[in-house]
Amino acid sequence: MQITSTMAGTILQINISVGDQVENNQEIAILESMKMEIPVESQEAGKVKEIKVAEGDFVNEGDVLIILE
Amino acid sequence: MQKILIANRGEIASRIIKTCNKMGIQTIAIYSDADKDLPFVSEATTSFRIGEAPVGKSYMNQKVILQIAKNEKVDAVHPGYGFLSENASFAEEISKEGIIFIGPNPKTIQMMGDKILSREKMLKAGIPVVPGSNKELMTEEEAVAAANSIGYPVILKASGGGGGIGMVLCEDEKTLLKNLETTKKRAKTYFANEKVYVEKYIQYARHIEVQIFGDKAGNIVHLFERDCSIQRRHQKVVEESPSPFLSEGAKEKILQAAVRAAKAVGYENAGTVEFIVDEEENFYFLEMNTRLQVEHPVTEAITGMDLVEWQILVARGEALPYKQEELVSKGHAIEFRLYAEDPVTFMPSPGHIEVLDWGKGDTRVDFGYKAGVAVTPFYDPMIAKCIVHGENRDEAIQKASGFFDHLQLIGIKTNAPLFKNILNDTDFKSGKYFTNYLSVKRFN
């Protein structure tokens, strides 16, 4: 399961670490886009396998941010 | 001054080009891939592509911008607002090359850009500041002690912050502790400065700011106030002057305090001193913006002055064109920031503009886009600023209603419907509103 970015923007904050168990609808990161802080939520429950981005990174719409297993 | 590079984009780049054209000054525009079709690119005398869309690869890329300025042998750089406008090291690098930075000197930019330092400076100058911690909060104990001494609710703020990003309202100790580390971390990511502090949260507050101007000879004038209390996410949406709320006595005190604040730092060029004013008209220094403000057209409408022209005159060493007693505020002006966003949720709504017609009438529209181009997700969502000016506030409101009735913008969602609601709202019409207006009104 992948969590992708809904908009182009800058990763302001990542709330989880590899190995964490996340719940459905949990806020896993905050994206800043067009001067708005947009929460990125998990669409499923799962364990964080990989975090593909770092705080401060610029991402495009559709970019994979986090992989759950 | 023959040639100016504009280190900005959109409506403010177009705005600066207009004054340069009037003054016979050539303009160099810079643009990212995302902006190649925007009006400012073709309006400038010459334009240069500077890189890909993300700001780090374009409008924040100091090295590339400086290189173009050198290659083109420009006399000055106008930073506009946002981006590099309050970046002291950029201003310094520009000056080192013998190019004029149109703004205050780098030292002033640096001091005012650090909110903790600027609060300290203002306290020393005898200007009231919002009660808060007067130093950086390093530990949880320090944060709790500071919040307890001023009383909850408090706002946790990044010292290097701005634009409404990274501010957290804390109702109690638990919320403060929960947010302290994350706010520091985000401040570091976003502003490259992890210092945070707390300020008293004033629930029924007005945001009143004063336009000030200084020249190299040390003359300082104010160009009256702007009331910017209508905000969402701590970002301004509607600004007006005169403030419909302030008594004449309080207004005069605030205007004088702003001039004192500017004098205390030997201010040069255009600046804005922001205050929070409570229901009893007690006022507190909030911050000083060391640049031309987005909402400067409100001041231009009531004074008849061209603030970009003033900036250029002062930057090239001339005296302020008018004395304080020659400046008069006439009528009433209101500015509406037209954003590409959902009018109810305020979620950004980038996309292609299919139809755009500002209508007829004398409303000033400072726009950055035209029909056929896209508002991209890379920058601020502002499409245009719509400024009405009337003999009095009622007339300005009436003109604004007419403007938004005729405005046609098809293709993307905008906050124009919100403005229609505001203009019909009894509290707005009677001038009774606070900074929490949009969160308590819930128009839909």
Short mmCIF file of C-alpha atoms in Angstrom, two decimals:
data_model
loop_
_atom_site.label_atom_id
_atom_site.label_comp_id
_atom_site.label_asym_id
_atom_site.label_seq_id
_atom_site.Cartn_x
_atom_site.Cartn_y
_atom_site.Cartn_z
CA MET A 1 0.00 0.00 0.00
CA GLN A 2 1.33 3.39 -0.96
CA ILE A 3 0.43 6.79 0.41
CA THR A 4 0.76 9.42 -2.30
CA SER A 5 0.73 13.20 -2.31
CA THR A 6 -2.59 14.80 -3.22
CA MET A 7 -0.95 18.05 -4.31
CA ALA A 8 2.41 19.47 -5.25
CA GLY A 9 4.08 21.01 -2.22
CA THR A 10 6.73 20.84 0.47
CA ILE A 11 6.82 18.17 3.18
CA LEU A 12 6.60 20.19 6.37
CA GLN A 13 6.42 17.40 8.89
CA ILE A 14 6.48 13.58 9.00
CA ASN A 15 4.67 12.10 11.98
CA ILE A 16 5.70 8.44 11.71
CA SER A 17 8.82 6.28 11.57
CA VAL A 18 9.66 3.02 9.80
CA GLY A 19 8.15 0.12 11.71
CA ASP A 20 5.24 2.16 13.17
CA GLN A 21 1.76 0.73 13.00
CA VAL A 22 -0.62 3.30 11.47
CA GLU A 23 -4.40 3.36 11.63
CA ASN A 24 -6.83 4.19 8.87
CA ASN A 25 -7.24 8.02 8.56
CA GLN A 26 -4.22 8.68 10.75
CA GLU A 27 -2.40 11.93 9.96
CA ILE A 28 0.99 10.70 8.83
CA ALA A 29 2.49 13.91 7.43
CA ILE A 30 1.80 17.57 6.76
CA LEU A 31 2.25 19.01 3.32
CA GLU A 32 2.52 22.73 2.68
CA SER A 33 1.02 23.77 -0.60
CA MET A 34 -0.13 27.21 -1.75
CA LYS A 35 0.54 28.52 1.77
CA MET A 36 -1.82 25.95 3.31
CA GLU A 37 -0.84 23.17 5.67
CA ILE A 38 -2.56 20.07 4.33
CA PRO A 39 -2.68 16.90 6.46
CA VAL A 40 -1.76 13.70 4.62
CA GLU A 41 -3.81 10.81 5.95
CA SER A 42 -3.38 7.08 5.66
CA GLN A 43 -6.18 5.41 3.70
CA GLU A 44 -5.61 2.02 5.32
CA ALA A 45 -4.10 0.51 8.42
CA GLY A 46 -0.65 -1.01 8.12
CA LYS A 47 2.96 -1.07 9.17
CA VAL A 48 5.33 1.58 7.77
CA LYS A 49 7.81 -0.21 5.51
CA GLU A 50 9.50 2.76 3.89
CA ILE A 51 9.45 6.57 4.02
CA LYS A 52 10.38 7.90 0.58
CA VAL A 53 10.63 11.60 1.46
CA ALA A 54 12.27 13.81 4.07
CA GLU A 55 11.04 16.98 5.75
CA GLY A 56 11.74 19.92 3.49
CA ASP A 57 11.47 17.87 0.27
CA PHE A 58 9.41 19.17 -2.62
CA VAL A 59 6.92 16.61 -3.98
CA ASN A 60 4.63 16.57 -6.99
CA GLU A 61 1.02 15.41 -7.07
CA GLY A 62 0.95 11.62 -7.12
CA ASP A 63 4.47 11.13 -5.73
CA VAL A 64 4.81 8.18 -3.36
CA LEU A 65 5.49 9.41 0.16
CA ILE A 66 5.20 6.30 2.29
CA ILE A 67 4.93 2.56 1.68
CA LEU A 68 2.91 0.40 4.08
CA GLU A 69 3.05 -3.35 4.35
CA MET B 1 18.49 54.10 -12.32
CA GLN B 2 18.03 52.73 -15.82
CA LYS B 3 17.34 49.03 -15.33
CA ILE B 4 15.65 47.07 -12.53
CA LEU B 5 15.48 43.30 -12.10
CA ILE B 6 12.25 42.11 -10.49
CA ALA B 7 12.94 39.09 -8.30
CA ASN B 8 9.30 38.05 -8.12
CA ARG B 9 6.35 36.83 -10.14
CA GLY B 10 2.65 37.35 -10.89
CA GLU B 11 0.70 40.44 -9.97
CA ILE B 12 3.46 42.16 -7.99
CA ALA B 13 5.92 41.80 -10.88
CA SER B 14 3.30 43.37 -13.19
CA ARG B 15 2.67 46.09 -10.60
CA ILE B 16 6.38 47.02 -10.41
CA ILE B 17 6.71 46.99 -14.22
CA LYS B 18 3.86 49.54 -14.45
CA THR B 19 5.68 52.09 -12.32
CA CYS B 20 9.02 51.41 -14.03
CA ASN B 21 7.36 52.06 -17.40
CA LYS B 22 5.96 55.33 -16.08
CA MET B 23 9.43 56.35 -14.87
CA GLY B 24 11.19 55.26 -18.07
CA ILE B 25 13.09 52.44 -16.36
CA GLN B 26 13.77 49.14 -18.17
CA THR B 27 12.67 45.94 -16.44
CA ILE B 28 14.11 42.46 -16.28
CA ALA B 29 11.64 39.74 -15.32
CA ILE B 30 12.59 36.25 -14.18
CA TYR B 31 10.18 33.32 -14.44
CA SER B 32 9.91 29.63 -13.67
CA ASP B 33 8.66 27.00 -16.14
CA ALA B 34 5.24 27.11 -14.48
CA ASP B 35 4.90 30.86 -15.10
CA LYS B 36 6.07 31.21 -18.70
CA ASP B 37 2.60 32.22 -19.97
CA LEU B 38 1.76 34.73 -17.24
CA PRO B 39 1.31 38.40 -18.19
CA PHE B 40 4.36 39.73 -16.30
CA VAL B 41 6.75 37.71 -18.49
CA SER B 42 5.74 39.53 -21.66
CA GLU B 43 5.22 42.89 -19.96
CA ALA B 44 8.85 43.25 -18.88
CA THR B 45 11.44 44.74 -21.23
CA THR B 46 13.38 41.45 -21.10
CA SER B 47 12.59 38.12 -19.41
CA PHE B 48 14.75 35.22 -18.34
CA ARG B 49 13.78 31.65 -17.47
CA ILE B 50 15.36 30.79 -14.14
CA GLY B 51 14.39 27.17 -13.62
CA GLU B 52 11.79 24.59 -12.77
CA ALA B 53 8.60 25.40 -10.89
CA PRO B 54 9.49 24.64 -7.23
CA VAL B 55 10.53 27.84 -5.48
CA GLY B 56 13.89 26.39 -4.41
CA LYS B 57 14.74 25.91 -8.07
CA SER B 58 13.39 29.27 -9.19
CA TYR B 59 12.33 32.32 -7.19
CA MET B 60 14.41 31.37 -4.13
CA ASN B 61 17.51 30.52 -6.15
CA GLN B 62 19.69 33.44 -5.10
CA LYS B 63 22.71 32.39 -7.14
CA VAL B 64 20.92 32.32 -10.49
CA ILE B 65 19.06 35.56 -9.81
CA LEU B 66 22.25 37.34 -8.82
CA GLN B 67 24.02 36.05 -11.93
CA ILE B 68 21.28 37.44 -14.20
CA ALA B 69 21.42 40.77 -12.37
CA LYS B 70 25.18 40.92 -12.96
CA ASN B 71 25.04 39.76 -16.59
CA GLU B 72 22.35 42.29 -17.40
CA LYS B 73 24.17 45.07 -15.53
CA VAL B 74 21.02 46.12 -13.68
CA ASP B 75 21.14 49.12 -11.37
CA ALA B 76 18.74 47.70 -8.82
CA VAL B 77 16.77 44.65 -7.74
CA HIS B 78 13.16 44.94 -6.57
CA PRO B 79 12.27 41.89 -4.46
CA GLY B 80 8.48 42.46 -4.30
CA TYR B 81 6.97 40.61 -1.29
CA GLY B 82 7.51 37.04 -0.11
CA PHE B 83 10.34 34.97 -1.65
CA LEU B 84 13.66 36.82 -1.08
CA SER B 85 12.16 40.15 -0.03
CA GLU B 86 13.02 39.70 3.65
CA ASN B 87 16.19 37.70 3.16
CA ALA B 88 19.03 39.75 4.64
CA SER B 89 21.82 37.71 3.04
CA PHE B 90 20.28 38.17 -0.42
CA ALA B 91 20.08 41.93 0.14
CA GLU B 92 23.70 41.88 1.24
CA GLU B 93 24.91 39.83 -1.74
CA ILE B 94 23.12 42.21 -4.10
CA SER B 95 24.71 45.25 -2.45
CA LYS B 96 28.18 43.65 -2.55
CA GLU B 97 27.89 43.61 -6.35
CA GLY B 98 27.26 47.33 -6.35
CA ILE B 99 23.59 46.79 -7.16
CA ILE B 100 20.91 48.63 -5.18
CA PHE B 101 18.52 46.42 -3.20
CA ILE B 102 15.17 48.24 -3.18
CA GLY B 103 14.33 47.92 0.49
CA PRO B 104 15.83 48.62 3.90
CA ASN B 105 19.42 47.74 4.74
CA PRO B 106 20.24 44.08 5.49
CA LYS B 107 20.74 44.74 9.22
CA THR B 108 17.20 46.06 9.61
CA ILE B 109 15.81 43.15 7.61
CA GLN B 110 17.65 40.69 9.83
CA MET B 111 16.60 42.26 13.10
CA MET B 112 12.95 42.59 12.13
CA GLY B 113 12.89 39.11 10.58
CA ASP B 114 13.67 37.63 13.97
CA LYS B 115 10.45 38.19 15.94
CA ILE B 116 12.13 37.68 19.31
CA LEU B 117 14.80 40.30 18.51
CA SER B 118 12.29 42.76 17.07
CA ARG B 119 10.02 42.45 20.14
CA GLU B 120 13.02 43.24 22.32
CA LYS B 121 14.01 46.23 20.18
CA MET B 122 10.48 47.63 20.33
CA LEU B 123 10.18 47.18 24.08
CA LYS B 124 13.38 49.19 24.45
CA ALA B 125 11.94 51.90 22.19
CA GLY B 126 8.91 52.14 24.46
CA ILE B 127 6.46 50.55 22.03
CA PRO B 128 3.93 48.21 23.67
CA VAL B 129 4.34 44.62 22.48
CA VAL B 130 1.94 41.67 22.81
CA PRO B 131 2.60 40.13 26.23
CA GLY B 132 4.79 37.10 25.67
CA SER B 133 8.08 35.39 26.29
CA ASN B 134 10.90 37.79 25.54
CA LYS B 135 13.39 35.09 24.79
CA GLU B 136 13.64 31.82 22.96
CA LEU B 137 11.91 28.89 24.64
CA MET B 138 14.46 26.13 24.86
CA THR B 139 12.87 23.67 27.25
CA GLU B 140 9.40 22.47 28.22
CA GLU B 141 9.87 24.07 31.65
CA GLU B 142 10.64 27.46 30.09
CA ALA B 143 7.63 27.22 27.79
CA VAL B 144 5.26 26.30 30.62
CA ALA B 145 6.63 29.04 32.88
CA ALA B 146 6.29 31.65 30.12
CA ALA B 147 2.73 30.59 29.29
CA ASN B 148 1.74 30.55 32.96
CA SER B 149 3.08 34.04 33.51
CA ILE B 150 1.05 35.53 30.63
CA GLY B 151 -1.96 33.21 30.99
CA TYR B 152 -3.66 30.90 28.47
CA PRO B 153 -4.63 30.90 25.66
CA VAL B 154 -1.25 31.55 24.07
CA ILE B 155 0.04 31.37 20.52
CA LEU B 156 3.18 29.37 19.95
CA LYS B 157 5.15 31.06 17.17
CA ALA B 158 8.30 30.59 15.12
CA SER B 159 10.68 33.52 15.63
CA GLY B 160 11.71 33.40 11.98
CA GLY B 161 8.16 32.77 10.79
CA GLY B 162 5.69 34.60 8.64
CA GLY B 163 2.81 34.15 6.24
CA GLY B 164 0.69 32.47 8.90
CA ILE B 165 2.70 29.25 8.69
CA GLY B 166 3.77 27.43 11.85
CA MET B 167 1.57 29.17 14.43
CA VAL B 168 -0.28 27.06 16.97
CA LEU B 169 -3.03 28.27 19.31
CA CYS B 170 -2.58 26.60 22.71
CA GLU B 171 -5.56 26.68 25.08
CA ASP B 172 -3.74 24.86 27.87
CA GLU B 173 -0.46 23.37 29.04
CA LYS B 174 -1.19 19.99 27.49
CA THR B 175 -1.57 21.50 23.99
CA LEU B 176 1.52 23.63 24.48
CA LEU B 177 3.67 20.66 25.44
CA LYS B 178 2.25 18.56 22.65
CA ASN B 179 3.18 21.20 20.06
CA LEU B 180 6.47 22.58 21.34
CA GLU B 181 8.87 20.13 19.70
CA THR B 182 6.94 19.81 16.43
CA THR B 183 6.68 23.60 16.10
CA LYS B 184 10.45 23.91 16.62
CA LYS B 185 11.13 21.20 14.08
CA ARG B 186 8.84 22.74 11.51
CA ALA B 187 10.27 26.20 12.11
CA LYS B 188 13.68 24.74 11.32
CA THR B 189 12.45 23.01 8.16
CA TYR B 190 10.48 25.95 6.94
CA PHE B 191 12.32 29.04 8.12
CA ALA B 192 15.79 27.62 8.86
CA ASN B 193 15.43 29.03 12.39
CA GLU B 194 14.15 26.77 15.16
CA LYS B 195 13.62 29.52 17.74
CA VAL B 196 10.06 29.63 19.09
CA TYR B 197 8.26 31.85 21.60
CA VAL B 198 4.79 32.32 23.03
CA GLU B 199 2.50 35.32 22.85
CA LYS B 200 -0.77 36.06 24.62
CA TYR B 201 -3.69 35.18 22.34
CA ILE B 202 -6.11 38.08 22.18
CA GLN B 203 -9.44 36.60 21.20
CA TYR B 204 -11.31 39.74 20.19
CA ALA B 205 -8.54 41.45 18.29
CA ARG B 206 -8.21 43.74 15.33
CA HIS B 207 -5.18 43.58 13.09
CA ILE B 208 -4.20 47.18 12.39
CA GLU B 209 -1.05 48.01 10.50
CA VAL B 210 0.62 51.26 9.56
CA GLN B 211 2.38 51.99 6.29
CA ILE B 212 5.60 53.80 7.00
CA PHE B 213 8.31 55.15 4.73
CA GLY B 214 11.83 56.34 5.43
CA ASP B 215 14.59 57.93 3.37
CA LYS B 216 18.38 57.89 3.69
CA ALA B 217 18.37 61.25 5.44
CA GLY B 218 16.40 59.77 8.34
CA ASN B 219 13.01 61.28 7.51
CA ILE B 220 10.12 59.01 8.41
CA VAL B 221 6.44 59.44 7.55
CA HIS B 222 3.39 57.25 7.97
CA LEU B 223 0.77 56.79 5.25
CA PHE B 224 -2.07 55.94 7.62
CA GLU B 225 -3.42 52.61 8.78
CA ARG B 226 -4.90 49.53 7.17
CA ASP B 227 -7.34 47.28 8.98
CA CYS B 228 -6.57 43.68 7.98
CA SER B 229 -8.68 41.83 10.53
CA ILE B 230 -10.51 39.63 8.05
CA GLN B 231 -8.24 36.61 7.79
CA ARG B 232 -8.29 32.88 7.32
CA ARG B 233 -5.43 30.72 8.64
CA HIS B 234 -3.79 33.94 9.94
CA GLN B 235 -3.59 35.14 6.32
CA LYS B 236 -5.29 38.32 5.19
CA VAL B 237 -8.29 38.22 2.88
CA VAL B 238 -9.84 41.71 3.07
CA GLU B 239 -8.03 44.94 3.97
CA GLU B 240 -9.40 48.43 4.32
CA SER B 241 -8.53 51.97 5.25
CA PRO B 242 -9.51 53.88 7.29
CA SER B 243 -10.23 51.28 9.96
CA PRO B 244 -13.99 51.30 10.61
CA PHE B 245 -13.33 50.54 14.28
CA LEU B 246 -10.61 52.82 15.62
CA SER B 247 -11.45 56.09 17.36
CA GLU B 248 -9.53 59.12 16.11
CA GLY B 249 -7.60 59.33 19.38
CA ALA B 250 -6.45 55.70 19.31
CA LYS B 251 -5.62 55.91 15.63
CA GLU B 252 -3.32 58.88 16.16
CA LYS B 253 -1.53 57.06 18.99
CA ILE B 254 -1.00 54.00 16.78
CA LEU B 255 0.26 56.06 13.82
CA GLN B 256 2.73 57.85 16.08
CA ALA B 257 3.89 54.58 17.66
CA ALA B 258 4.58 53.21 14.17
CA VAL B 259 6.71 56.24 13.31
CA ARG B 260 8.60 55.84 16.61
CA ALA B 261 9.15 52.15 15.84
CA ALA B 262 10.56 53.00 12.41
CA LYS B 263 12.80 55.70 13.86
CA ALA B 264 14.11 53.30 16.51
CA VAL B 265 15.59 51.12 13.79
CA GLY B 266 16.60 53.94 11.41
CA TYR B 267 14.17 52.60 8.85
CA GLU B 268 14.70 53.18 5.12
CA ASN B 269 12.24 52.56 2.29
CA ALA B 270 8.73 51.02 2.57
CA GLY B 271 7.75 49.12 5.67
CA THR B 272 4.71 48.09 7.66
CA VAL B 273 4.34 48.07 11.41
CA GLU B 274 1.68 45.60 12.48
CA PHE B 275 -0.30 45.93 15.69
CA ILE B 276 -2.92 43.89 17.48
CA VAL B 277 -5.64 46.08 18.95
CA ASP B 278 -8.02 44.80 21.62
CA GLU B 279 -11.63 45.80 22.25
CA GLU B 280 -10.56 48.64 24.55
CA GLU B 281 -8.23 49.96 21.84
CA ASN B 282 -5.08 48.91 23.69
CA PHE B 283 -2.54 48.24 20.99
CA TYR B 284 0.50 45.99 20.87
CA PHE B 285 3.34 45.69 18.38
CA LEU B 286 3.12 42.39 16.52
CA GLU B 287 5.82 42.56 13.88
CA MET B 288 7.36 44.75 11.24
CA ASN B 289 7.41 43.78 7.59
CA THR B 290 10.48 45.15 5.87
CA ARG B 291 9.12 45.32 2.34
CA LEU B 292 6.27 46.49 0.15
CA GLN B 293 3.09 44.86 1.46
CA VAL B 294 0.59 42.88 -0.66
CA GLU B 295 -2.14 45.32 0.42
CA HIS B 296 -0.22 48.51 -0.44
CA PRO B 297 -2.86 49.51 -3.07
CA VAL B 298 -5.29 50.32 -0.23
CA THR B 299 -2.89 53.03 0.88
CA GLU B 300 -2.33 54.16 -2.70
CA ALA B 301 -6.09 54.55 -3.14
CA ILE B 302 -6.61 56.77 -0.09
CA THR B 303 -3.45 58.87 -0.50
CA GLY B 304 -3.16 59.03 -4.29
CA MET B 305 0.54 58.07 -4.01
CA ASP B 306 2.48 55.48 -6.01
CA LEU B 307 4.39 53.53 -3.36
CA VAL B 308 6.58 51.67 -5.84
CA GLU B 309 7.68 55.05 -7.22
CA TRP B 310 8.47 56.19 -3.67
CA GLN B 311 10.52 53.03 -3.18
CA ILE B 312 12.59 53.71 -6.29
CA LEU B 313 13.10 57.39 -5.43
CA VAL B 314 14.26 56.60 -1.91
CA ALA B 315 16.47 53.71 -3.08
CA ARG B 316 18.33 56.02 -5.43
CA GLY B 317 19.02 58.40 -2.58
CA GLU B 318 16.32 61.01 -2.98
CA ALA B 319 14.32 62.47 -0.12
CA LEU B 320 10.74 61.38 0.58
CA PRO B 321 8.60 63.19 -2.00
CA TYR B 322 6.15 64.53 0.61
CA LYS B 323 6.21 65.66 4.21
CA GLN B 324 3.86 64.23 6.82
CA GLU B 325 1.60 67.28 6.86
CA GLU B 326 1.18 67.08 3.07
CA LEU B 327 -0.18 63.54 3.19
CA VAL B 328 -3.95 63.24 3.38
CA SER B 329 -6.26 60.23 3.59
CA LYS B 330 -9.23 60.67 1.25
CA GLY B 331 -12.35 58.52 1.13
CA HIS B 332 -12.39 54.82 1.88
CA ALA B 333 -10.64 51.91 0.16
CA ILE B 334 -11.16 48.15 0.49
CA GLU B 335 -9.03 45.41 -1.06
CA PHE B 336 -10.21 41.85 -1.67
CA ARG B 337 -7.67 39.11 -2.30
CA LEU B 338 -9.13 36.84 -4.93
CA TYR B 339 -7.77 33.37 -4.23
CA ALA B 340 -7.94 30.13 -6.22
CA GLU B 341 -9.64 28.24 -3.42
CA ASP B 342 -12.88 26.78 -2.22
CA PRO B 343 -14.93 29.65 -0.73
CA VAL B 344 -16.15 27.49 2.19
CA THR B 345 -13.29 25.16 3.11
CA PHE B 346 -10.53 27.50 1.84
CA MET B 347 -8.77 24.48 0.29
CA PRO B 348 -6.52 25.51 -2.64
CA SER B 349 -8.07 24.97 -6.05
CA PRO B 350 -5.42 25.26 -8.74
CA GLY B 351 -6.36 24.75 -12.39
CA HIS B 352 -6.95 26.30 -15.77
CA ILE B 353 -8.71 29.67 -16.08
CA GLU B 354 -11.08 29.42 -19.05
CA VAL B 355 -12.92 32.73 -18.86
CA LEU B 356 -11.80 35.86 -17.05
CA ASP B 357 -13.61 39.18 -17.29
CA TRP B 358 -13.11 41.86 -14.65
CA GLY B 359 -16.10 43.84 -15.91
CA LYS B 360 -16.36 47.58 -16.35
CA GLY B 361 -16.14 50.24 -13.71
CA ASP B 362 -13.37 51.92 -11.79
CA THR B 363 -12.29 49.03 -9.57
CA ARG B 364 -8.51 48.67 -9.62
CA VAL B 365 -7.51 45.08 -10.34
CA ASP B 366 -3.88 44.05 -9.85
CA PHE B 367 -3.84 40.65 -11.51
CA GLY B 368 -1.23 38.01 -12.14
CA TYR B 369 -3.20 35.73 -14.47
CA LYS B 370 -5.34 35.94 -17.59
CA ALA B 371 -7.82 33.69 -19.40
CA GLY B 372 -6.16 30.64 -20.92
CA VAL B 373 -3.44 30.19 -18.30
CA ALA B 374 -3.31 27.95 -15.25
CA VAL B 375 -3.01 28.70 -11.54
CA THR B 376 -0.40 26.10 -10.59
CA PRO B 377 0.03 24.52 -7.14
CA PHE B 378 3.57 25.81 -6.72
CA TYR B 379 2.91 29.26 -5.31
CA ASP B 380 0.50 31.40 -3.31
CA PRO B 381 -3.11 30.93 -4.54
CA MET B 382 -3.73 34.66 -5.11
CA ILE B 383 -5.13 35.37 -8.58
CA ALA B 384 -5.66 39.11 -8.17
CA LYS B 385 -6.29 41.95 -5.79
CA CYS B 386 -9.48 43.94 -6.34
CA ILE B 387 -9.41 47.43 -4.83
CA VAL B 388 -12.45 49.68 -4.58
CA HIS B 389 -12.35 53.31 -3.53
CA GLY B 390 -15.36 55.38 -2.55
CA GLU B 391 -16.06 58.71 -0.93
CA ASN B 392 -17.05 56.80 2.18
CA ARG B 393 -17.20 53.19 3.39
CA ASP B 394 -20.81 52.63 2.27
CA GLU B 395 -19.94 53.73 -1.24
CA ALA B 396 -16.87 51.48 -1.31
CA ILE B 397 -18.98 48.50 -0.19
CA GLN B 398 -21.57 49.28 -2.84
CA LYS B 399 -18.90 49.46 -5.54
CA ALA B 400 -17.41 46.17 -4.39
CA SER B 401 -20.81 44.45 -4.54
CA GLY B 402 -21.25 45.68 -8.10
CA PHE B 403 -17.78 44.47 -9.02
CA PHE B 404 -18.31 40.94 -7.72
CA ASP B 405 -21.77 40.75 -9.33
CA HIS B 406 -20.15 41.32 -12.72
CA LEU B 407 -16.88 39.42 -12.26
CA GLN B 408 -16.69 36.37 -14.50
CA LEU B 409 -14.09 33.75 -13.74
CA ILE B 410 -14.74 30.27 -15.09
CA GLY B 411 -12.57 27.18 -14.80
CA ILE B 412 -11.47 27.13 -11.18
CA LYS B 413 -13.06 27.71 -7.80
CA THR B 414 -12.41 31.11 -6.25
CA ASN B 415 -13.38 32.85 -3.03
CA ALA B 416 -15.51 35.44 -4.91
CA PRO B 417 -18.72 33.92 -3.42
CA LEU B 418 -17.26 34.51 0.04
CA PHE B 419 -16.84 38.21 -0.75
CA LYS B 420 -20.50 38.48 -1.77
CA ASN B 421 -21.45 36.99 1.61
CA ILE B 422 -19.12 39.32 3.49
CA LEU B 423 -20.45 42.35 1.61
CA ASN B 424 -24.01 41.39 2.60
CA ASP B 425 -23.17 40.69 6.21
CA THR B 426 -24.55 43.16 8.78
CA ASP B 427 -21.49 42.87 11.03
CA PHE B 428 -19.13 43.65 8.16
CA LYS B 429 -21.33 46.51 6.97
CA SER B 430 -21.29 48.05 10.43
CA GLY B 431 -17.53 47.48 10.76
CA LYS B 432 -17.94 45.06 13.67
CA TYR B 433 -15.47 42.30 13.08
CA PHE B 434 -12.43 40.75 14.70
CA THR B 435 -9.62 38.54 13.43
CA ASN B 436 -11.78 35.48 14.16
CA TYR B 437 -14.54 36.77 11.82
CA LEU B 438 -14.20 34.07 9.16
CA SER B 439 -13.96 31.22 11.65
CA VAL B 440 -17.09 32.26 13.55
CA LYS B 441 -19.23 33.31 10.56
CA ARG B 442 -19.24 30.04 8.63
CA PHE B 443 -20.78 31.38 5.43
CA ASN B 444 -21.86 28.76 2.94
#
